[in-house]
PDB file of C-alpha atoms in Angstrom:
ATOM      1  CA  MET A   1    -110.151 143.847-120.343  1.00 89.00           C
ATOM      2  CA  VAL A   2    -113.644 141.916-121.716  1.00 91.00           C
ATOM      3  CA  VAL A   3    -113.327 138.430-123.746  1.00 90.00           C
ATOM      4  CA  SER A   4    -116.189 137.172-124.799  1.00 91.00           C
ATOM      5  CA  VAL A   5    -117.359 134.844-127.184  1.00 91.00           C
ATOM      6  CA  ASP A   6    -119.498 135.310-130.269  1.00 92.00           C
ATOM      7  CA  GLU A   7    -121.269 131.803-130.231  1.00 93.00           C
ATOM      8  CA  ASP A   8    -123.268 132.886-133.619  1.00 92.00           C
ATOM      9  CA  LYS A   9    -120.113 133.392-135.572  1.00 92.00           C
ATOM     10  CA  LEU A  10    -118.030 130.542-134.051  1.00 90.00           C
ATOM     11  CA  GLN A  11    -120.772 128.168-135.370  1.00 91.00           C
ATOM     12  CA  GLU A  12    -120.884 129.743-138.742  1.00 90.00           C
ATOM     13  CA  ILE A  13    -117.173 129.445-139.297  1.00 89.00           C
ATOM     14  CA  SER A  14    -117.398 126.581-137.694  1.00 90.00           C
ATOM     15  CA  LYS A  15    -119.203 124.554-139.826  1.00 88.00           C
ATOM     16  CA  LEU A  16    -115.810 124.355-142.373  1.00 85.00           C
ATOM     17  CA  ASP A  17    -114.073 122.260-139.647  1.00 89.00           C
ATOM     18  CA  GLY A  18    -112.038 119.661-141.114  1.00 85.00           C
ATOM     19  CA  CYS A  19    -112.378 120.896-144.440  1.00 84.00           C
ATOM     20  CA  TYR A  20    -110.350 121.283-147.099  1.00 83.00           C
ATOM     21  CA  VAL A  21    -109.538 122.360-151.164  1.00 87.00           C
ATOM     22  CA  ILE A  22    -107.662 119.884-153.453  1.00 87.00           C
ATOM     23  CA  LYS A  23    -107.275 121.514-156.982  1.00 89.00           C
ATOM     24  CA  THR A  24    -106.389 119.835-159.338  1.00 89.00           C
ATOM     25  CA  ASN A  25    -105.820 120.492-163.364  1.00 91.00           C
ATOM     26  CA  VAL A  26    -107.662 117.075-164.191  1.00 88.00           C
ATOM     27  CA  GLU A  27    -110.168 117.315-166.386  1.00 88.00           C
ATOM     28  CA  LYS A  28    -113.569 116.512-164.724  1.00 84.00           C
ATOM     29  CA  ASP A  29    -114.187 114.423-166.911  1.00 88.00           C
ATOM     30  CA  THR A  30    -111.043 112.260-166.923  1.00 91.00           C
ATOM     31  CA  LEU A  31    -111.245 112.139-162.630  1.00 90.00           C
ATOM     32  CA  SER A  32    -114.962 112.135-160.872  1.00 90.00           C
ATOM     33  CA  ALA A  33    -113.882 114.180-157.323  1.00 88.00           C
ATOM     34  CA  LYS A  34    -114.713 111.227-155.496  1.00 91.00           C
ATOM     35  CA  GLY A  35    -111.609 109.975-157.288  1.00 91.00           C
ATOM     36  CA  VAL A  36    -109.053 113.409-157.062  1.00 90.00           C
ATOM     37  CA  HIS A  37    -109.998 112.727-153.308  1.00 89.00           C
ATOM     38  CA  GLU A  38    -108.714 108.790-153.641  1.00 89.00           C
ATOM     39  CA  ARG A  39    -105.044 110.238-155.762  1.00 88.00           C
ATOM     40  CA  TYR A  40    -104.830 112.398-152.200  1.00 88.00           C
ATOM     41  CA  LYS A  41    -105.368 110.374-150.029  1.00 86.00           C
ATOM     42  CA  ASP A  42    -102.535 107.677-151.886  1.00 85.00           C
ATOM     43  CA  LEU A  43    -100.463 111.319-151.747  1.00 85.00           C
ATOM     44  CA  ALA A  44    -100.157 110.534-148.399  1.00 82.00           C
ATOM     45  CA  LEU A  45     -99.335 107.040-148.038  1.00 79.00           C
ATOM     46  CA  VAL A  46     -96.162 107.568-150.530  1.00 79.00           C
ATOM     47  CA  GLU A  47     -95.318 110.788-148.910  1.00 83.00           C
ATOM     48  CA  GLN A  48     -95.417 108.029-145.702  1.00 80.00           C
ATOM     49  CA  ALA A  49     -94.095 105.159-147.539  1.00 77.00           C
ATOM     50  CA  ILE A  50     -90.797 107.405-148.532  1.00 76.00           C
ATOM     51  CA  ARG A  51     -90.048 109.195-145.180  1.00 78.00           C
ATOM     52  CA  LYS A  52     -90.266 105.735-143.640  1.00 74.00           C
ATOM     53  CA  LEU A  53     -88.122 104.185-146.703  1.00 72.00           C
ATOM     54  CA  LYS A  54     -84.529 107.064-145.991  1.00 72.00           C
ATOM     55  CA  THR A  55     -85.424 106.858-142.415  1.00 73.00           C
ATOM     56  CA  GLY A  56     -86.060 103.124-141.867  1.00 68.00           C
ATOM     57  CA  CYS A  57     -85.239 100.632-144.553  1.00 64.00           C
ATOM     58  CA  LEU A  58     -82.120 103.227-146.362  1.00 63.00           C
ATOM     59  CA  GLU A  59     -81.032 104.779-143.523  1.00 66.00           C
ATOM     60  CA  VAL A  60     -80.827 107.539-145.530  1.00 68.00           C
ATOM     61  CA  ARG A  61     -79.473 111.470-144.514  1.00 72.00           C
ATOM     62  CA  PRO A  62     -80.980 114.142-146.327  1.00 75.00           C
ATOM     63  CA  ILE A  63     -79.222 115.636-149.115  1.00 78.00           C
ATOM     64  CA  TYR A  64     -79.465 118.941-150.673  1.00 84.00           C
ATOM     65  CA  VAL A  65     -78.513 119.076-154.340  1.00 84.00           C
ATOM     66  CA  ARG A  66     -78.220 122.632-156.532  1.00 88.00           C
ATOM     67  CA  LYS A  67     -78.620 121.202-159.613  1.00 92.00           C
ATOM     68  CA  GLU A  68     -82.159 120.563-161.813  1.00 90.00           C
ATOM     69  CA  SER A  69     -80.420 116.617-162.955  1.00 92.00           C
ATOM     70  CA  ARG A  70     -79.504 116.539-159.467  1.00 90.00           C
ATOM     71  CA  THR A  71     -82.578 116.846-158.340  1.00 87.00           C
ATOM     72  CA  ARG A  72     -84.033 114.675-161.000  1.00 90.00           C
ATOM     73  CA  GLY A  73     -81.792 111.728-160.035  1.00 91.00           C
ATOM     74  CA  HIS A  74     -82.744 111.695-156.818  1.00 85.00           C
ATOM     75  CA  VAL A  75     -86.451 112.179-157.432  1.00 83.00           C
ATOM     76  CA  PHE A  76     -85.953 108.941-159.436  1.00 89.00           C
ATOM     77  CA  VAL A  77     -83.689 107.007-157.360  1.00 86.00           C
ATOM     78  CA  THR A  78     -85.994 107.681-154.604  1.00 81.00           C
ATOM     79  CA  MET A  79     -88.856 106.980-156.605  1.00 83.00           C
ATOM     80  CA  LEU A  80     -87.519 103.343-157.826  1.00 88.00           C
ATOM     81  CA  ALA A  81     -86.081 102.711-154.662  1.00 83.00           C
ATOM     82  CA  TYR A  82     -90.172 102.880-153.658  1.00 82.00           C
ATOM     83  CA  MET A  83     -91.178 101.296-156.288  1.00 86.00           C
ATOM     84  CA  VAL A  84     -88.980  98.608-155.637  1.00 87.00           C
ATOM     85  CA  VAL A  85     -89.620  97.987-152.090  1.00 82.00           C
ATOM     86  CA  HIS A  86     -93.593  98.295-152.846  1.00 82.00           C
ATOM     87  CA  GLU A  87     -93.177  95.224-155.221  1.00 89.00           C
ATOM     88  CA  PHE A  88     -91.141  93.470-152.887  1.00 86.00           C
ATOM     89  CA  TRP A  89     -94.491  94.034-149.963  1.00 83.00           C
ATOM     90  CA  LYS A  90     -97.317  93.405-152.349  1.00 86.00           C
ATOM     91  CA  ARG A  91     -95.380  89.959-153.427  1.00 90.00           C
ATOM     92  CA  THR A  92     -94.117  89.402-149.665  1.00 87.00           C
ATOM     93  CA  GLN A  93     -97.727  90.105-147.875  1.00 85.00           C
ATOM     94  CA  HIS A  94     -98.731  87.241-148.150  1.00 91.00           C
ATOM     95  CA  MET A  95     -96.069  86.103-145.076  1.00 91.00           C
ATOM     96  CA  GLY A  96     -97.893  87.594-142.217  1.00 89.00           C
ATOM     97  CA  LYS A  97     -94.223  89.748-141.502  1.00 86.00           C
ATOM     98  CA  THR A  98     -94.170  93.042-141.197  1.00 83.00           C
ATOM     99  CA  LEU A  99     -91.477  95.296-144.104  1.00 78.00           C
ATOM    100  CA  GLU A 100     -89.200  96.211-142.079  1.00 78.00           C
ATOM    101  CA  HIS A 101     -88.835  92.523-140.498  1.00 83.00           C
ATOM    102  CA  MET A 102     -88.735  91.016-144.357  1.00 82.00           C
ATOM    103  CA  ILE A 103     -85.591  93.748-145.405  1.00 79.00           C
ATOM    104  CA  ASP A 104     -84.099  92.702-142.545  1.00 80.00           C
ATOM    105  CA  SER A 105     -83.947  89.150-143.878  1.00 84.00           C
ATOM    106  CA  LEU A 106     -83.108  90.390-146.928  1.00 81.00           C
ATOM    107  CA  GLU A 107     -79.734  91.706-145.282  1.00 81.00           C
ATOM    108  CA  LYS A 108     -78.477  88.518-143.163  1.00 83.00           C
ATOM    109  CA  ILE A 109     -78.191  86.997-147.825  1.00 85.00           C
ATOM    110  CA  HIS A 110     -74.377  87.411-148.665  1.00 77.00           C
ATOM    111  CA  LEU A 111     -72.308  86.218-151.946  1.00 75.00           C
ATOM    112  CA  GLU A 112     -69.554  85.058-151.695  1.00 75.00           C
TER     113      GLU A 112
END
């Protein structure tokens, strides 16, 4: 058995390394290609924030729902929590503390 590399073919297919396609239903006159790419990068930030929110701040275990109404409710509550935490972070980031530190500080507040 002999294995060889077709260098020309390898160079040709390597031209697309690091490239990807973003398909959207947004009209060209509504948002530029650069704008679509920026919104796509924002999506990654939101996904990371929600994952961090569920595992770090809220310590939420996986929830499995079957009914559409419950799925919609779960997504609504998750997005609402994300928006609250994001707004909290925007208003407190000037303090130079991490979000986790700020939330830990809030946990010490109790009403009696």
